[in-house]
Coordinates of C-alpha atoms and ligand atoms in Angstrom, one line a residue:
M220 CA 113.5 -11.4 121.1
P221 CA 114.6 -8.9 123.7
P222 CA 118.3 -8.4 124.4
T223 CA 118.1 -9.4 128.1
K224 CA 120.6 -10.5 130.6
D225 CA 120.2 -13.7 132.6
Y226 CA 122.4 -14.9 135.3
L227 CA 124.8 -16.8 133.1
T228 CA 126.4 -14.1 130.9
V229 CA 130.1 -14.4 131.6
E230 CA 131.9 -12.7 128.7
L231 CA 133.8 -15.0 126.6
K232 CA 136.5 -13.7 124.3
K233 CA 134.6 -14.2 121.2
S234 CA 131.2 -15.8 121.4
V235 CA 128.0 -16.6 123.1
Q236 CA 126.5 -19.3 121.0
A237 CA 129.0 -22.0 120.4
T238 CA 129.0 -25.1 118.3
N239 CA 130.6 -28.3 117.8
S240 CA 131.5 -30.7 115.1
G241 CA 128.7 -32.6 113.4
I242 CA 126.1 -31.9 110.8
P243 CA 123.6 -29.2 111.6
S244 CA 119.9 -30.1 111.7
S245 CA 118.7 -26.8 113.0
A246 CA 118.3 -23.4 111.4
Y247 CA 117.8 -20.0 112.9
L248 CA 116.5 -17.2 110.6
H249 CA 116.8 -13.6 111.6
I250 CA 113.9 -11.4 110.6
P251 CA 115.2 -7.9 111.5
F252 CA 112.0 -5.7 111.3
C253 CA 110.2 -4.1 114.2
R254 CA 107.4 -1.6 114.5
R255 CA 109.6 0.6 116.6
R256 CA 112.8 0.0 118.7
C257 CA 112.2 -0.9 122.3
Y258 CA 114.3 1.3 124.6
Y259 CA 116.4 -1.6 125.9
C260 CA 117.1 -3.3 122.6
D261 CA 120.5 -3.5 120.8
F262 CA 119.6 -6.2 118.3
P263 CA 120.2 -5.7 114.6
V264 CA 116.7 -4.5 113.7
F265 CA 115.2 -2.2 111.1
V266 CA 112.3 0.0 112.2
V267 CA 109.4 0.0 109.7
G268 CA 106.8 2.0 111.7
D269 CA 103.2 1.1 112.6
R270 CA 101.8 0.8 109.1
K271 CA 104.3 -1.3 107.2
N272 CA 104.4 -5.1 107.2
G273 CA 104.6 -8.0 104.8
E274 CA 104.2 -7.2 101.1
N275 CA 103.4 -3.5 101.6
S276 CA 106.9 -2.9 102.7
G277 CA 109.5 -2.9 99.9
T278 CA 112.2 -3.3 102.6
I279 CA 110.7 -6.6 103.8
V280 CA 110.1 -7.8 100.3
Q281 CA 113.7 -7.2 99.4
Y282 CA 115.0 -8.7 102.6
V283 CA 113.0 -12.0 102.1
A284 CA 114.4 -12.3 98.6
V285 CA 118.0 -11.9 99.8
L286 CA 117.4 -14.3 102.7
C287 CA 116.1 -16.9 100.3
Q288 CA 119.1 -16.3 98.1
E289 CA 121.4 -16.9 101.2
I290 CA 119.6 -20.1 101.9
E291 CA 120.1 -21.2 98.3
E292 CA 123.8 -20.4 98.5
T293 CA 124.3 -22.3 101.7
K294 CA 125.9 -25.7 101.4
N295 CA 123.7 -28.6 102.4
L296 CA 125.8 -30.8 104.7
G297 CA 123.4 -33.7 104.5
A298 CA 120.9 -33.7 107.4
S299 CA 117.3 -32.5 107.1
L300 CA 116.1 -29.9 109.6
K301 CA 114.6 -31.0 112.8
T302 CA 114.2 -27.5 114.2
V303 CA 113.6 -24.1 112.5
F304 CA 113.4 -20.9 114.5
F305 CA 112.3 -17.5 113.1
G306 CA 113.7 -14.9 115.5
G307 CA 114.0 -11.2 115.4
G308 CA 113.1 -8.5 115.3
T309 CA 109.4 -9.2 114.9
P310 CA 109.0 -12.1 112.4
S311 CA 105.2 -11.7 112.6
L312 CA 105.6 -8.7 110.3
L313 CA 106.1 -11.3 107.5
S314 CA 103.1 -12.1 105.4
V315 CA 101.9 -15.7 105.1
S316 CA 103.3 -15.9 101.6
Q317 CA 106.7 -14.5 102.7
L318 CA 107.0 -17.0 105.5
S319 CA 105.8 -19.9 103.3
N320 CA 108.4 -18.8 100.7
I321 CA 111.2 -19.0 103.2
L322 CA 110.1 -22.4 104.5
E323 CA 109.7 -23.8 101.0
T324 CA 113.2 -22.5 100.2
L325 CA 114.6 -24.2 103.3
D326 CA 112.7 -27.4 102.6
G327 CA 114.0 -27.4 99.0
K328 CA 117.6 -26.8 100.2
F329 CA 117.9 -29.0 103.3
G330 CA 114.6 -30.8 103.7
I331 CA 112.4 -30.2 106.8
A332 CA 111.7 -33.3 108.8
A333 CA 108.0 -34.2 109.1
E334 CA 108.2 -33.9 112.9
A335 CA 110.3 -30.7 112.9
E336 CA 109.7 -28.0 115.5
I337 CA 109.0 -24.8 113.6
S338 CA 108.9 -21.8 115.9
I339 CA 108.3 -18.1 115.3
E340 CA 108.6 -15.1 117.6
I341 CA 105.5 -12.9 117.5
D342 CA 104.7 -9.7 119.1
P343 CA 101.2 -8.6 120.3
G344 CA 99.4 -6.3 117.9
T345 CA 101.4 -7.5 114.9
F346 CA 99.3 -10.4 113.5
T347 CA 95.8 -11.5 112.7
L348 CA 94.0 -14.8 113.1
E349 CA 94.0 -15.3 109.4
Q350 CA 97.8 -14.7 109.3
L351 CA 98.5 -17.2 112.2
R352 CA 96.3 -19.8 110.5
G353 CA 98.3 -19.3 107.4
Y354 CA 101.6 -19.7 109.3
A355 CA 100.2 -22.9 110.9
A356 CA 99.2 -24.2 107.5
A357 CA 102.8 -23.5 106.3
G358 CA 104.2 -25.6 109.1
V359 CA 104.6 -23.4 112.1
N360 CA 103.8 -25.4 115.2
R361 CA 105.2 -23.3 118.0
V362 CA 105.0 -19.5 118.8
S363 CA 106.8 -17.4 121.3
L364 CA 104.9 -14.3 122.3
G365 CA 106.9 -11.3 123.5
V366 CA 104.7 -10.1 126.4
Q367 CA 107.4 -8.7 128.8
A368 CA 105.1 -7.3 131.4
F369 CA 101.4 -7.1 132.3
Q370 CA 101.4 -3.4 133.3
D371 CA 100.7 -0.7 130.7
E372 CA 103.0 1.7 132.4
L373 CA 105.9 -0.7 132.3
L374 CA 105.3 -1.5 128.6
Q375 CA 105.4 2.3 128.0
V376 CA 108.6 2.7 130.0
C377 CA 110.2 0.1 127.7
G378 CA 108.9 1.6 124.5
R379 CA 107.0 -1.5 123.6
S380 CA 104.5 -1.1 120.8
H381 CA 101.7 -3.0 122.5
S382 CA 99.4 -2.7 125.5
V383 CA 98.2 -5.3 128.1
A384 CA 94.9 -5.6 126.2
D385 CA 96.9 -6.5 123.1
I386 CA 98.5 -9.3 125.0
F387 CA 95.2 -10.9 125.9
E388 CA 93.9 -10.4 122.3
A389 CA 97.1 -12.0 121.0
V390 CA 96.7 -15.1 123.2
E391 CA 93.1 -15.5 122.0
I392 CA 94.3 -15.4 118.4
V393 CA 97.0 -18.0 119.0
R394 CA 94.5 -20.3 120.6
S395 CA 91.9 -19.7 117.9
A396 CA 94.6 -20.6 115.3
G397 CA 94.9 -24.0 117.0
I398 CA 98.5 -23.4 118.1
V399 CA 98.8 -25.4 121.3
N400 CA 102.5 -25.0 121.9
F401 CA 103.1 -21.4 122.8
S402 CA 105.5 -19.6 125.0
L403 CA 105.3 -16.2 126.8
D404 CA 108.4 -14.1 127.3
L405 CA 108.7 -11.9 130.4
I406 CA 111.4 -9.5 131.6
S407 CA 112.3 -8.7 135.2
G408 CA 114.5 -5.9 136.4
L409 CA 112.7 -3.2 134.4
P410 CA 112.9 0.5 135.6
H411 CA 110.2 1.2 138.1
Q412 CA 109.3 -2.5 138.4
T413 CA 108.6 -3.7 141.9
L414 CA 108.4 -7.2 143.4
E415 CA 104.7 -6.7 143.6
N416 CA 104.1 -6.0 139.9
W417 CA 106.5 -8.7 138.9
E418 CA 104.5 -11.1 141.0
A419 CA 101.3 -9.9 139.3
S420 CA 102.9 -10.4 135.8
L421 CA 104.0 -14.0 136.7
K422 CA 100.5 -14.8 138.0
S423 CA 98.8 -13.3 134.9
A424 CA 101.2 -15.4 132.7
V425 CA 100.4 -18.6 134.7
E426 CA 96.6 -17.9 134.4
I427 CA 97.0 -17.9 130.6
S428 CA 98.6 -21.3 131.0
P429 CA 101.1 -21.4 128.1
T430 CA 103.1 -24.6 127.5
H431 CA 106.4 -22.6 128.0
L432 CA 107.6 -19.5 129.7
S433 CA 110.8 -17.5 129.4
S434 CA 111.8 -15.1 132.2
Y435 CA 114.8 -12.9 131.4
D436 CA 116.5 -10.3 133.6
L437 CA 117.1 -7.0 131.8
I438 CA 120.6 -6.0 130.9
V439 CA 121.2 -2.4 130.3
E440 CA 123.2 -2.3 127.0
Q441 CA 125.4 0.6 126.0
G442 CA 124.1 2.3 122.9
T443 CA 120.4 1.8 123.8
A444 CA 118.0 4.4 125.2
F445 CA 118.2 2.6 128.6
G446 CA 122.0 2.7 128.4
R447 CA 121.8 6.5 128.1
Y448 CA 119.2 7.1 130.8
F449 CA 119.9 4.5 133.4
E450 CA 122.9 3.2 135.3
A451 CA 122.9 -0.5 136.2
G452 CA 121.9 -1.1 139.8
A453 CA 120.8 2.5 140.3
Q454 CA 117.2 3.7 140.6
P455 CA 114.8 3.5 139.0
L456 CA 116.2 0.1 138.1
P457 CA 115.6 -2.4 140.9
A458 CA 118.5 -2.9 143.3
D459 CA 120.6 -6.1 142.8
E460 CA 118.9 -7.7 145.8
T461 CA 115.4 -7.0 144.4
A462 CA 116.4 -8.4 141.0
A463 CA 117.7 -11.5 142.7
G464 CA 114.4 -11.6 144.6
M465 CA 112.5 -11.5 141.3
Y466 CA 114.5 -14.5 140.0
R467 CA 113.6 -16.5 143.1
L468 CA 110.0 -15.4 142.9
A469 CA 109.7 -16.5 139.3
R470 CA 111.1 -19.9 140.2
E471 CA 108.7 -20.3 143.1
I472 CA 105.6 -19.2 141.3
L473 CA 106.3 -21.0 138.0
T474 CA 107.5 -24.3 139.5
G475 CA 104.6 -24.1 141.9
A476 CA 102.3 -23.9 138.9
G477 CA 103.7 -27.1 137.5
Y478 CA 106.4 -25.7 135.1
E479 CA 109.7 -27.5 135.0
H480 CA 112.7 -25.1 135.5
Y481 CA 114.7 -26.8 132.8
E482 CA 117.1 -23.9 131.9
I483 CA 118.3 -20.9 133.8
S484 CA 115.7 -18.6 132.2
N485 CA 113.2 -21.1 130.8
Y486 CA 110.3 -23.1 132.2
A487 CA 108.1 -25.7 130.4
R488 CA 105.3 -28.1 130.9
S489 CA 106.4 -31.6 130.5
G490 CA 107.2 -32.4 126.9
Y491 CA 107.3 -28.7 125.8
Q492 CA 111.0 -27.7 126.2
C493 CA 112.2 -25.7 123.3
R494 CA 114.0 -28.2 121.1
H495 CA 115.7 -25.5 119.0
N496 CA 117.2 -23.6 121.9
R497 CA 118.5 -26.9 123.4
V498 CA 120.7 -27.1 120.4
Y499 CA 122.6 -24.0 121.6
W500 CA 122.7 -25.1 125.2
E501 CA 124.0 -28.6 124.2
N502 CA 126.6 -26.9 122.1
R503 CA 125.5 -28.5 118.9
P504 CA 125.9 -27.1 115.3
Y505 CA 123.3 -25.0 113.6
Y506 CA 122.8 -22.9 110.5
G507 CA 122.2 -19.2 111.2
L508 CA 120.7 -17.2 108.3
G509 CA 119.9 -13.6 107.8
M510 CA 121.3 -10.2 108.8
G511 CA 123.4 -10.4 112.0
A512 CA 122.7 -14.1 112.5
A513 CA 125.5 -16.4 113.7
S514 CA 126.0 -19.9 112.4
Y515 CA 128.1 -22.7 113.8
V516 CA 129.0 -25.1 111.1
E517 CA 132.0 -27.5 110.8
G518 CA 133.7 -26.0 113.9
R519 CA 133.5 -22.5 112.6
R520 CA 131.4 -19.6 113.8
L521 CA 130.3 -17.0 111.3
T522 CA 128.4 -13.9 112.2
R523 CA 126.8 -12.1 109.2
P524 CA 127.0 -8.3 108.9
R525 CA 124.6 -6.4 111.2
K526 CA 123.6 -3.7 108.7
T527 CA 121.2 -4.3 105.9
Q528 CA 123.3 -3.1 102.9
E529 CA 126.4 -4.8 104.2
Y530 CA 124.4 -8.0 104.6
Y531 CA 123.1 -7.7 101.1
Q532 CA 126.6 -7.1 99.8
W533 CA 127.8 -10.2 101.7
V534 CA 125.1 -12.4 100.2
R535 CA 126.1 -11.2 96.8
S536 CA 129.8 -11.9 97.6
I537 CA 129.0 -15.6 98.4
S538 CA 126.8 -16.1 95.4
G539 CA 127.8 -19.2 93.5
L540 CA 130.6 -20.1 95.9
N541 CA 129.0 -23.4 96.7
S542 CA 127.7 -24.1 93.3
P543 CA 129.0 -27.4 91.6
A544 CA 129.8 -25.1 88.7
T545 CA 132.5 -23.5 90.8
P546 CA 135.0 -26.4 91.0
Q547 CA 137.9 -24.3 92.3
I548 CA 136.3 -24.1 95.7
G549 CA 135.6 -27.8 96.0
G550 CA 133.9 -28.8 99.2
E551 CA 134.5 -25.6 101.1
T552 CA 131.7 -23.6 102.6
Q553 CA 131.1 -19.9 102.7
Q554 CA 132.7 -20.0 106.2
D555 CA 136.0 -21.3 104.7
I556 CA 136.1 -18.7 102.0
Y557 CA 135.0 -15.6 103.9
P558 CA 138.2 -14.0 105.4
A559 CA 139.0 -15.1 108.9
T560 CA 138.0 -12.3 111.3
E561 CA 136.4 -11.8 114.7
Q562 CA 133.1 -12.6 112.9
N563 CA 134.4 -15.7 111.2
F564 CA 136.7 -18.1 113.1
Q565 CA 137.5 -21.7 113.9
V566 CA 136.5 -22.3 117.5
S567 CA 139.6 -23.5 119.5
E568 CA 139.5 -26.5 121.7
N569 CA 139.8 -24.3 124.8
D570 CA 136.8 -22.2 123.7
I571 CA 134.8 -25.3 123.0
L572 CA 135.5 -26.4 126.6
L573 CA 134.5 -23.0 128.1
E574 CA 131.4 -22.8 126.0
T575 CA 130.4 -26.4 126.8
L576 CA 130.5 -25.4 130.4
M577 CA 128.9 -22.0 130.0
L578 CA 126.1 -23.3 127.9
G579 CA 125.7 -26.7 129.5
L580 CA 125.5 -25.3 133.0
R581 CA 122.5 -23.3 131.9
L582 CA 120.5 -26.5 131.8
A583 CA 119.0 -28.0 135.0
E584 CA 120.7 -31.3 134.3
G585 CA 124.0 -29.6 133.8
V586 CA 126.8 -31.4 131.9
S587 CA 127.4 -35.0 131.7
L588 CA 130.7 -36.0 133.4
S589 CA 131.3 -39.0 131.1
A590 CA 130.8 -36.8 128.0
L591 CA 133.1 -34.1 129.5
T592 CA 135.8 -36.7 130.2
E593 CA 135.5 -38.3 126.8
K594 CA 135.7 -34.9 125.0
F595 CA 138.3 -33.1 127.1
S596 CA 140.3 -35.7 129.1
Q597 CA 140.3 -36.8 132.7
P598 CA 143.0 -34.2 133.8
T599 CA 140.8 -31.4 132.4
V600 CA 137.8 -32.6 134.3
D601 CA 139.9 -33.0 137.5
K602 CA 141.0 -29.4 137.1
I603 CA 137.4 -28.2 136.7
W604 CA 136.5 -30.1 139.9
R605 CA 139.3 -28.5 141.8
C606 CA 138.1 -25.1 140.8
L607 CA 134.5 -25.8 141.6
Q608 CA 135.0 -27.5 145.0
P609 CA 134.5 -24.3 147.1
Y610 CA 131.2 -23.7 145.3
W611 CA 130.2 -27.3 145.8
R612 CA 130.9 -26.9 149.6
Q613 CA 128.7 -23.8 149.5
G614 CA 125.8 -25.7 147.8
W615 CA 125.9 -23.8 144.5
V616 CA 127.4 -26.7 142.5
E617 CA 125.9 -30.2 142.7
I618 CA 127.1 -33.6 141.5
M619 CA 124.3 -36.0 140.5
T620 CA 124.4 -39.7 140.1
E621 CA 123.3 -41.4 136.9
D622 CA 120.0 -42.1 138.6
G623 CA 119.4 -38.4 139.2
A624 CA 120.1 -38.5 142.9
M625 CA 122.5 -36.1 144.7
A626 CA 125.9 -37.8 145.0
T627 CA 127.3 -38.0 148.5
L628 CA 131.0 -37.1 148.2
G629 CA 133.4 -36.9 151.1
E630 CA 135.8 -34.0 151.5
G631 CA 138.6 -34.4 149.0
A632 CA 136.8 -37.1 147.0
E633 CA 137.4 -37.6 143.3
L634 CA 134.5 -36.8 140.9
P635 CA 132.5 -39.9 139.9
L636 CA 133.2 -41.0 136.3
A637 CA 129.5 -40.9 135.4
G638 CA 126.6 -38.7 136.4
N639 CA 126.2 -34.9 136.0
L640 CA 127.8 -31.7 137.2
R641 CA 125.2 -28.9 137.6
L642 CA 124.4 -25.6 139.3
S643 CA 121.9 -25.7 142.1
D644 CA 118.5 -24.0 141.6
P645 CA 118.0 -21.2 142.4
E646 CA 121.2 -20.2 144.2
G647 CA 123.8 -21.7 141.9
F648 CA 121.9 -20.2 138.9
L649 CA 121.8 -16.8 140.6
F650 CA 125.5 -16.8 141.3
S651 CA 126.5 -18.5 138.0
N652 CA 128.4 -15.4 136.8
T653 CA 130.6 -15.5 139.9
I654 CA 131.2 -19.2 139.6
L655 CA 131.9 -19.2 135.9
A656 CA 134.1 -16.1 136.0
D657 CA 136.2 -17.8 138.7
L658 CA 136.3 -21.1 136.9
F659 CA 137.3 -19.6 133.6
S660 CA 140.0 -17.4 135.0
K661 CA 141.5 -20.4 136.8
L662 CA 141.3 -22.6 133.7
G663 CA 142.8 -19.8 131.8
E664 CA 145.7 -19.5 134.3
D665 CA 146.6 -23.2 133.7
N666 CA 146.5 -23.0 129.9
Ligands
SF4_840 S1 110.4 -6.1 119.5 FE1 112.2 -7.3 120.3 S2 113.7 -7.1 118.6 FE2 112.1 -5.5 118.2 S3 113.0 -3.7 119.1 FE3 111.7 -4.6 120.7 S4 113.1 -6.0 121.9 FE4 114.1 -5.4 120.0

């Protein structure tokens, strides 16, 4: 998965993916191997080169064994898994037997529900038809193909390890393997990218007709090759206005082609929204497993070490902690036992509020006013409304009735008790950083 920016990336003190109380029924597994490192990527990945994958890589063999050990050591809180997501990295570097082994270990530990969504991120040029058929036989029913652009020169600028021809070949393989539910990932805001070639990429993606499309805007991260070569907003990166034009164009072309813009950066055919990612946006709990992965379990967020040896050491350190043969730790989880740090902390009520807003407002439907009131009290919701009124007047914030119609509110009116608070599409989404930064600073002032 590419480390990209979208228009809702206000920095929170500690986190991006939040959780809530409740029993997780979703698991994210990080597979940190890539053929090479893309120039914009700051993910925790391990470069294995062009010839290594699956069982012919001792590194991957060892990692899969440790990951399965981590799964075994994780406390089962009682719900079977309804979504499983293999992200990376390039999880399609796993052999069929490695992927099956991980799924069997998960199933043995938590149980995987019969109707579970099991997704895997795959990159063009890293898998065969036989391999995808094997993945499907093991239970995978959704794939997300990292396409990024349909111009070879842009793929090269990004340091991607595949060509445009590889993209079309990959799509053929996905279809031949009988995987109907597949997503294409695109990136806008690349160096040297123009509105014209962005439009061409969107149209090529639409012609392929996937069930789902993700369209992210590049963020130039410090510590990446792009971070060294380029300055945000300066050429050859598109100007901010052009990048905003790309966002509007994506919405126009993709919704025009029948995709529902259900989340700030995501589009789906009816019935094909990503169920796993909705868990994050709805601020629900999930297991995160593997190097650098974050979990949100029992109100605590725990981020695993981002370096291989440190992650292995960490898994060794939790070994046996949740075993019934270790009575002194009783019902505690690894999260309880691992020292409290920036990587392991109980999410405060205030952070839950901010994250509920930050994540929920990514969704087209926004956040439920009744749920917000129930969870955070009427005065808190009133305060949020006071902060958001200028943006509501501007048309960037909308209040929807329970029937999905736009609520008609007079100046100075109270918020309705039911219905939804959401950002308008596309302008509210485009200016979401501004809106949320202002909202959070005002909520912070009052706390
Ligand atoms: S394939 Fe994805 S995870 Fe791997 S280096 Fe490129 S952007 Fe990063």
